[in-house]
Amino acid sequence: MKQYYARSANTACREVLGEAVILRLPEGEMFVLNASGSVLWALLDGTRTCAQVLADFSAAYGLNNCPEAENFLAALTEAGLVALGEAKAGRDVAQYCSSAPAAYLPPEIRTRELVETLAGICISGYTGEPDQMCQTIGVGCFDAYD
Amino acid sequence: MREASPEISRLRSAAAENAVPLHAQIELTHRCNLRCRHCYLHDSHDARGEELTLSELTGIFAQLAEMQTLFLAFTGGEIFLRPDAVDIIRAARRLGFACVLLTNGTLIDDRLAGRIADLQPLQVHVSLLGLEQAHDAMTMQPGSFRQTLAAMQALRSRGVKVVAKLVVTREAIADAEALRRLAAEQADETVFSTTLIPTLAGDNVGEELHVRPEELCRLSFDCKIPEFSNPGWPPEATVCNAGRGLLAVSPYGEVFPCIGFRMQLGNARETALEEIWRGEKLRQLRLLRRGDLPDCAGCDRQEYCTFCPGVAWSVAGDYRRAVPELCQKAERLRKFLDLKRGGGR
Ligand code: SF4
Ligand code: SF4
């Protein structure tokens, strides 16, 4: 049975100023992916198998293969941000969560360098404190005295 | 309450500096089953026209997603008075938004709590206005306190993060300590506030409801008021996030810089949100710096003042003016901090 990679339902995500920003729900833990991480994230729209994700990612950077991407995918899965499924899913979210890979291709393709950063800094977990957002998304500036 | 993580602060600052509306507030309805006396909609609960439909809202969400909005706060009125509230939030979740739901909780039974949990909201915020008697007196609805507590329990038992906002007025200040203990048990996060904002009609919400500094001082818990948020008053500092990293949409499609700042920028039913967001009014607002506030130069309360252009707008029709509501708030804070520093209790 083929297994397709998709973003988990318990995530919120958006590409903000060129970075894929992901929140794991309900904890609100925040992950920010760098450009190459965002490219890989964009491919997780539920229409690709693991092999296809890795092949498309490598192709986007003109590589034959990319073990770092494989590790990164495993890290995303381990973090609960990616779910394996049999059905295709997630297409509607995909278009807003991260740009198509082509948009990220740097003018001079310094592929190795880009990809080598993947395992190290692509995924950075932060214990987000979204409670503080009430200052701007509750009733305006909600004074937090506590 | 914890500090915001450096990463989320960085993201927010970057969004505001680049005029990306990372946060949007969506008012689903102004109708409400309660009549809270401190509410900024207290005089405006009647429907003024057709509320945005599910399909209109879905179109707005798609535009916001294009504009890089990540956080949506759904607020009212009472959002669950709309029979399609769950469908609306689901539409937003499908587009990848992190959703915060502001509700009074009174309409949330076990079944609805289950449906809300399935939506995986980031948080659900409920307001507690005192212990039972004071809360019900503020909402003007006997039984509302118990309903709200039951909703909090139903949500939390399903893994939903509940934030209790303790909005304490003078009438409930005697409950503050017990309320805080209760909230610590019944909610995942607690926010304590004594800030009341004027109604949509610009009326100050009853001066008699504002907690006095001496009363605040008597509380045993540490009220760390705005040394936290007000690092002085550098003239080049921006005023707030409204219209920079934040926008708001009313139930009728009106677009504002913030729900607390009702300067109409356009209507999402008629104009693309992006066009409204790039419009002249917001361009001007984004240029505003503290040093541009004409009444505030030389004011000796600056370090205590959390200037809100929305309050200035609703009271004076000019978001740069120092209106009495703002100056009184700064004065209360100064007095509170003076008392605290002097060990006054
Ligand atoms: S200061 Fe006023 S206008 Fe600005 S974000 Fe806060 S409530 Fe909104
Ligand atoms: S207290 Fe009044 S005059 Fe002083 S800075 Fe605040 S709004 Fe301006």
XYZ file of C-alpha atoms in Angstrom, chain B residues 7-8 83 85-86 89-90 138 158 186 277 284 290 299 335:
15
model
C 10.622 33.571 18.016
C 7.010 34.694 18.105
C -25.603 28.261 13.777
C -20.024 29.118 13.555
C -18.420 25.658 13.488
C -14.114 28.019 11.813
C -13.670 24.766 9.917
C -22.191 41.988 35.228
C -11.404 17.287 25.390
C -10.162 25.733 35.753
C -4.743 47.115 3.448
C -0.759 57.282 7.117
C 4.751 58.573 19.488
C 3.456 64.922 29.357
C -0.905 56.226 41.303
